Short mmCIF file of C-alpha atoms in Angstrom, two decimals:
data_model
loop_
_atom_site.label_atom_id
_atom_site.label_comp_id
_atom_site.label_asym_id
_atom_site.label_seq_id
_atom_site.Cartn_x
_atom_site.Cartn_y
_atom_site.Cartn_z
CA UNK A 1 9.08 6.45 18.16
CA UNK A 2 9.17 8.61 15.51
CA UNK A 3 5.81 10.88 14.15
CA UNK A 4 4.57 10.06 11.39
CA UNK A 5 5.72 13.01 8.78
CA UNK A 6 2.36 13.93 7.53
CA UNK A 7 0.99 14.50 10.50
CA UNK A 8 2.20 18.17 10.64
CA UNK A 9 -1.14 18.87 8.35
CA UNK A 10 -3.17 18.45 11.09
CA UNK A 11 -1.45 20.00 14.34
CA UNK A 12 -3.29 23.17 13.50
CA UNK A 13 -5.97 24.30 15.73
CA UNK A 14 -8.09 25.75 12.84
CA UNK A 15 -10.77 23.71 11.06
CA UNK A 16 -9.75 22.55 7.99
CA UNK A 17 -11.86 21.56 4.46
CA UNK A 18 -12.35 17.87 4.19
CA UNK A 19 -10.38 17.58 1.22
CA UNK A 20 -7.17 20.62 0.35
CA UNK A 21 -4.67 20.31 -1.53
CA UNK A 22 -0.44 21.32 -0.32
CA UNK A 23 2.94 21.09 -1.58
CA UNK A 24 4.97 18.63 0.50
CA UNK A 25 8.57 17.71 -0.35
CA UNK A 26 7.96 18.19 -4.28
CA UNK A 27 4.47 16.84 -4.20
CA UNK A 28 1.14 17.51 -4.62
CA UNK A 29 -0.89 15.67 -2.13
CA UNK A 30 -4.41 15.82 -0.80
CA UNK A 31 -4.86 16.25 2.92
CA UNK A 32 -8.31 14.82 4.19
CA UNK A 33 -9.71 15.74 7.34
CA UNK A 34 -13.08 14.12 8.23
CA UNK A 35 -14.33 13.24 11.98
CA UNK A 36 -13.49 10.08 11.54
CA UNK A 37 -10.42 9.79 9.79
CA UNK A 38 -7.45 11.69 8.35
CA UNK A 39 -5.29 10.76 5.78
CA UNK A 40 -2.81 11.98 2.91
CA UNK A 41 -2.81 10.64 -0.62
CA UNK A 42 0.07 11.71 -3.43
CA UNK A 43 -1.05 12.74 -7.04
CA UNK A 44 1.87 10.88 -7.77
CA UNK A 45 0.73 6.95 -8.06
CA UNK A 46 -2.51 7.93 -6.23
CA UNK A 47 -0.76 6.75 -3.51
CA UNK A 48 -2.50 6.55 0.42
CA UNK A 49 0.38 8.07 2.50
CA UNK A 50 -0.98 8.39 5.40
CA UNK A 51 -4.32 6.87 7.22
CA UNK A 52 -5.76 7.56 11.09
CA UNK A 53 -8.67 6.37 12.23
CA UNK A 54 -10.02 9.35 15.24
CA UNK A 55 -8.51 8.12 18.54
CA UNK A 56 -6.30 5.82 17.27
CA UNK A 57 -2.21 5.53 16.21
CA UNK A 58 -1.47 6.06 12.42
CA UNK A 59 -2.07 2.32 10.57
CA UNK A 60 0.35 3.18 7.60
CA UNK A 61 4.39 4.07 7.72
CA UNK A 62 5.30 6.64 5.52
CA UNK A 63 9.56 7.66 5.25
CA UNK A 64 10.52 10.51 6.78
CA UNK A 65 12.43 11.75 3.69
CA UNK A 66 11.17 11.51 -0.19
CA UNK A 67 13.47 11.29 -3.40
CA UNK A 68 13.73 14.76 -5.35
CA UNK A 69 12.31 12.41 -8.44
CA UNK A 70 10.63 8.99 -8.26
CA UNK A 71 8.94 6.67 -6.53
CA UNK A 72 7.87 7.70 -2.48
CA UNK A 73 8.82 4.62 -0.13
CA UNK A 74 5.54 4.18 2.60
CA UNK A 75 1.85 3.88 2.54
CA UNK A 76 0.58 1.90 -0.14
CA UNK A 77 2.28 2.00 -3.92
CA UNK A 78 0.12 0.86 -6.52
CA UNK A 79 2.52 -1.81 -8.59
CA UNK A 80 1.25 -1.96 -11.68
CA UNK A 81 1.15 -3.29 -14.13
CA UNK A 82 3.88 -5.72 -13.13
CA UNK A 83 5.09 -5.72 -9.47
CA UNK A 84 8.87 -6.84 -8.56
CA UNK A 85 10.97 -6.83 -11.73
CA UNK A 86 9.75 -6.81 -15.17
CA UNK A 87 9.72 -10.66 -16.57
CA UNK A 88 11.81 -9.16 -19.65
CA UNK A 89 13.00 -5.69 -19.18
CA UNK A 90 15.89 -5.28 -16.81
CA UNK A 91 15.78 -1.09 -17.07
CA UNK A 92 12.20 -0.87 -16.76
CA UNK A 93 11.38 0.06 -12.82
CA UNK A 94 10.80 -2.41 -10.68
CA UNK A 95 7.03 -2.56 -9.61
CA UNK A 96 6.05 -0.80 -12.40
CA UNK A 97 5.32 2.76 -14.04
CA UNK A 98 1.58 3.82 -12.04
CA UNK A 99 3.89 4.57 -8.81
CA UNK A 100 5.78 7.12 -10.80
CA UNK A 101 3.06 8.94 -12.95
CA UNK A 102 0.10 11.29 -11.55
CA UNK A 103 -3.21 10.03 -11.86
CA UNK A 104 -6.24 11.74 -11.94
CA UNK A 105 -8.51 12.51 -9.44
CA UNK A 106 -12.05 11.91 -10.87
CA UNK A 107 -14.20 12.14 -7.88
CA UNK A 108 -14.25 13.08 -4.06
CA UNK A 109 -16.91 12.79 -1.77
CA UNK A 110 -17.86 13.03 2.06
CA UNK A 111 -20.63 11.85 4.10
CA UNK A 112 -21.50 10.18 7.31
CA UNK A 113 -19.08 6.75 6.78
CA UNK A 114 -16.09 8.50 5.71
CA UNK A 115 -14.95 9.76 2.32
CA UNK A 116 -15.07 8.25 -1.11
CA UNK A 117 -12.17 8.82 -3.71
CA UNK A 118 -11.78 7.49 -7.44
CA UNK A 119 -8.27 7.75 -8.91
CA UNK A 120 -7.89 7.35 -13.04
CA UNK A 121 -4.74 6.19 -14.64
CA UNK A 122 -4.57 6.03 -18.66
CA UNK A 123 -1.79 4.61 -19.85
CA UNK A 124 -1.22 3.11 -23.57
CA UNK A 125 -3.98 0.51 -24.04
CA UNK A 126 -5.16 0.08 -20.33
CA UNK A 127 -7.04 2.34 -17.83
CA UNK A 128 -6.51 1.19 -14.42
CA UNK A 129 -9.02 2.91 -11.45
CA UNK A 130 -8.54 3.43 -7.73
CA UNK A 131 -11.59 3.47 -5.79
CA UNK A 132 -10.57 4.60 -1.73
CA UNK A 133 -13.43 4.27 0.91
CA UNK A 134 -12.21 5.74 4.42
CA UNK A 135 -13.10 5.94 7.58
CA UNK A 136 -13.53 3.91 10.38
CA UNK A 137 -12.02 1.01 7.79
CA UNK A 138 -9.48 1.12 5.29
CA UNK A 139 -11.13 -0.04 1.79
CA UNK A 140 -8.74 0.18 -1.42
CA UNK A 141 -9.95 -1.70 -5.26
CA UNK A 142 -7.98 -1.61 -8.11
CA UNK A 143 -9.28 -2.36 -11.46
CA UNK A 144 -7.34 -2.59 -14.80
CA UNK A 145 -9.28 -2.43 -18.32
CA UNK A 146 -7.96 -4.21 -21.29
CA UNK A 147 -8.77 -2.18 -24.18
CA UNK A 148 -6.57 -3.27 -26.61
CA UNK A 149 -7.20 -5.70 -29.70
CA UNK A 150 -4.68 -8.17 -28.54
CA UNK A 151 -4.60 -10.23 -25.07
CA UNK A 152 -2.02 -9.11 -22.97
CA UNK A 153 -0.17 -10.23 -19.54
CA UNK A 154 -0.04 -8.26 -16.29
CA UNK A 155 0.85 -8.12 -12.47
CA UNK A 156 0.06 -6.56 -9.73
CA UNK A 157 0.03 -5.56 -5.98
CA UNK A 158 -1.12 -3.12 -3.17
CA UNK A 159 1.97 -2.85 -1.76
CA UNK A 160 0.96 -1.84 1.87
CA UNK A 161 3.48 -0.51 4.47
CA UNK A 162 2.28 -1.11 8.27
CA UNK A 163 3.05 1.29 10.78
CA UNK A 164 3.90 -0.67 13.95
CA UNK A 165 5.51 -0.46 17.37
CA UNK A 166 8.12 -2.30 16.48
CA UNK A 167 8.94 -5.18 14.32
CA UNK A 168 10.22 -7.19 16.76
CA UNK A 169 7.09 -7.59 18.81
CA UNK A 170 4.73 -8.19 16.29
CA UNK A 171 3.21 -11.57 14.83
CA UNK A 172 1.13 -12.17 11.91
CA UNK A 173 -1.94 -14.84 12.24
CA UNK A 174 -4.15 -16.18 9.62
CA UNK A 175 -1.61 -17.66 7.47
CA UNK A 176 -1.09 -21.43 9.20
CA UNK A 177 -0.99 -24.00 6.74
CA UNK A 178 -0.51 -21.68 3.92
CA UNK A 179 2.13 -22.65 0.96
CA UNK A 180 4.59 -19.97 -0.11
CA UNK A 181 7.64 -19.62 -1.31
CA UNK A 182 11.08 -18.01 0.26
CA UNK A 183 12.71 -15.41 -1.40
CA UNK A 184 15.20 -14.75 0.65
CA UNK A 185 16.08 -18.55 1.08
CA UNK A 186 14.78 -19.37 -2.98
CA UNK A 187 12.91 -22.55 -1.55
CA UNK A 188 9.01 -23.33 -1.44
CA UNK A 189 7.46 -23.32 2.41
CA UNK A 190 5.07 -23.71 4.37
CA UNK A 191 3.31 -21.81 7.20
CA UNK A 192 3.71 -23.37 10.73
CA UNK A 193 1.98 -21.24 13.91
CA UNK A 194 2.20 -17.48 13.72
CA UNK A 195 4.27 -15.24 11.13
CA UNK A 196 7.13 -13.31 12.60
CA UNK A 197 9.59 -11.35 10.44
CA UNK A 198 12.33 -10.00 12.65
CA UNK A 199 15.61 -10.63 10.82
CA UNK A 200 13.79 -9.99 7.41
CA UNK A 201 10.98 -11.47 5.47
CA UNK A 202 10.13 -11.92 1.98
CA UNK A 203 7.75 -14.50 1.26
CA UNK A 204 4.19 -14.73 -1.33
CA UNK A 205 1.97 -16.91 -0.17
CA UNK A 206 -1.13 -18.77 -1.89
CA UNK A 207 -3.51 -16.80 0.67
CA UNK A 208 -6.38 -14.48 -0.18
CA UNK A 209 -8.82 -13.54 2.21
CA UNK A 210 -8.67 -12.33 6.43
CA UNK A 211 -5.02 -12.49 8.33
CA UNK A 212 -4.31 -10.40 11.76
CA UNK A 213 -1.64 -8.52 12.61
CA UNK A 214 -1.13 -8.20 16.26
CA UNK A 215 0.70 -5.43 17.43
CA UNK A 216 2.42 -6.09 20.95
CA UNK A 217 4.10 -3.04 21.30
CA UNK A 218 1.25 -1.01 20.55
CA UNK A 219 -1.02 -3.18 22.13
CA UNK A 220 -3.17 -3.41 19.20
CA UNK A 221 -4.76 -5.89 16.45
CA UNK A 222 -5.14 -5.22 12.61
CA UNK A 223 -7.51 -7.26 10.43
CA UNK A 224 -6.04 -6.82 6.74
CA UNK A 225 -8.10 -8.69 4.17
CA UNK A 226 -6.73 -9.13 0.80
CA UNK A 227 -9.51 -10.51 -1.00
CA UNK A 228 -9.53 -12.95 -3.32
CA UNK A 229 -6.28 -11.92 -4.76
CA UNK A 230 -4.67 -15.47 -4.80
CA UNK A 231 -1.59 -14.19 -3.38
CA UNK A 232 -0.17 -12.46 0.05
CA UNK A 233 3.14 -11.36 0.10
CA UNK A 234 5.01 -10.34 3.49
CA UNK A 235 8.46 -8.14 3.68
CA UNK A 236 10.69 -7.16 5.42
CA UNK A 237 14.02 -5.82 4.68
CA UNK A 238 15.85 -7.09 7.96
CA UNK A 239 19.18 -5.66 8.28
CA UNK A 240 19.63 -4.80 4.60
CA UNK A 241 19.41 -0.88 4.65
CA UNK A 242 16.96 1.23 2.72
CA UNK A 243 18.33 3.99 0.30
CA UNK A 244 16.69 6.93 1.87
CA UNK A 245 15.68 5.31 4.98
CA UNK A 246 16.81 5.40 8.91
CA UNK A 247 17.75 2.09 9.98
CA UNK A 248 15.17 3.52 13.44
CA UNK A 249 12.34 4.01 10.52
CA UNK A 250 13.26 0.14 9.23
CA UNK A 251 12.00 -1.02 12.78
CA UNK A 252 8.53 1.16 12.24
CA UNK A 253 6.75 -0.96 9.47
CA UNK A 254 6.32 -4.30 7.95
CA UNK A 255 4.48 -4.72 4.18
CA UNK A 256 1.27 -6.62 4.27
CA UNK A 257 0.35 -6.43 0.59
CA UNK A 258 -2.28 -7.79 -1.54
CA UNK A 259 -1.01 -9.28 -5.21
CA UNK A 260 -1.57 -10.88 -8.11
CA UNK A 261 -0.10 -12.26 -11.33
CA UNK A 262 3.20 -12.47 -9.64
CA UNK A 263 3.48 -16.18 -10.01
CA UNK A 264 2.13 -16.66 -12.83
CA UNK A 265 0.79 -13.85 -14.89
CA UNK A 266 -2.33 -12.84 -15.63
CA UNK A 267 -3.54 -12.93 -19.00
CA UNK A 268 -6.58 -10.71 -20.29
CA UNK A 269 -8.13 -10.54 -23.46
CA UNK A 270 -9.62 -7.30 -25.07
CA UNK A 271 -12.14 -5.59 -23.04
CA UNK A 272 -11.22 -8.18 -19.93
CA UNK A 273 -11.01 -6.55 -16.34
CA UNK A 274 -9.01 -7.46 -13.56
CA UNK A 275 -9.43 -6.72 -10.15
CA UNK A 276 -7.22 -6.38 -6.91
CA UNK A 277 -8.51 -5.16 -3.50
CA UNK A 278 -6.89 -4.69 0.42
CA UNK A 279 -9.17 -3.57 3.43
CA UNK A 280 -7.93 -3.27 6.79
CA UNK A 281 -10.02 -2.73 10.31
CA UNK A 282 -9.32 -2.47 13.70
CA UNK A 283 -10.07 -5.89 15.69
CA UNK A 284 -12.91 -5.48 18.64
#
């Protein structure tokens, strides 16, 4: 089992600040230490690299190695503001441009339940904000701001990679009786008993709301919630290989994410809002 690669910011016996920022493999990212969590996030896409609840195993897989430029494969990539392919534009990058682009960092804060966080993205005609709560949960919202004249269409996802024991011995619950559709296969479905992806997954379902991922190998459950996105979308690349990746890292994670507008778009008018959210806690 490999470590998880940010954990070398905390293997130090000194106390550290709650939030400080380092240079990691050509990034700036933000190393939080708080008693009851730690975690990483990237400038780059505001991206949650890394998250530990005290006592327990990492919840998020992060690759061991990161592109010189470009997007970083692991924790949770904001897609936005389309996720997958863009409906039109072959060359534009898949799952969008607020993965590759820094965001700002408008606000930090610690107290008793964890730490607070508000990431700021302007780009063109929309501002899109991360707000992070963490500590004993996981609590991510994204919301996008129209503020154009014209209506306009948009997609998007918390694309959330799992850290598990090993893909092969987990199962996902919550989802019987959902509709969905097969990528892999290109054929509509439907849920029957418990989710398991060994061999590769890649299927959206019409699910928002509470689904469990139990963790044999680790001996451990994970409630994810993904609101009331309209849509959950489960991966898994299978024995396709990942540019960058270990086929021993492949094994490590499966994506749980939260999405929208993937289907069908959405559509906002000027001064519209939309919203996306993903929480995760341990199960009791």
């Amino acid at each position: 089992m490999h470590e998880h690669p940010l954990q070398r910011f905390f293997k130090s016996l000194r106390e550290r600040p709650v939030f400080a920022w380092e240079r990691y493999q050509m990034r700036d990212v933000l190393v939080i230490d708080h008693p009851l969590c730690q975690a990483v996030f990237s400038r780059q896409g505001a991206q949650l690299l890394h998250f530990q609840p005290r006592g327990q195993k990492p919840w998020l897989w992060c690759a061991a190695k990161w592109p010189h430029v470009g997007a970083i494969r692991g924790g949770v990539p904001v897609c936005w503001p389309w996720y997958g392919r863009h409906p039109s534009e072959n060359a534009w990058p898949s799952h969008g441009w607020a993965r590759l682009l820094d965001w700002k960092l408008l606000d930090s804060s610690s107290a008793e339940d964890g730490v607070r966080l508000h990431w700021q993205l302007q780009l063109c005609d929309w501002q899109v904000d991360l707000h992070a709560h963490l500590g004993e949960r996981m609590d991510l919202r994204l919301s996008t701001e129209h503020q154009d004249d014209m209506p306009c269409q948009l997609s998007q996802a918390l694309h959330a990679y799992w850290r598990i024991g090993d893909v092969g011995e987990i199962a996902l619950s919550g989802l019987e009786g959902a509709q969905g559709y097969d990528q892999l296969n290109r054929q509509v479905c439907q849920q029957e008993g418990e989710l398991r992806v060994d061999g590769g997954c890649q299927r959206v379902f019409q699910h928002d709301g509470e689904l469990q991922l139990k963790d044999h190998a680790w001996q451990r459950e994970l409630c994810i919630d993904t609101g009331d996105s309209g849509d959950t979308v489960v991966w898994h690349p299978g024995a396709r290989p990942l540019l960058g990746v270990s086929w021993d890292e492949v094994s490590e994670f499966v994506c749980v994410e939260a999405a929208a507008g993937g289907t069908d778009s959405l559509h906002l008018a000027p001064g519209e809002k939309a919203h996306l959210s993903l929480q995760a806690w341990a199960a009791a």
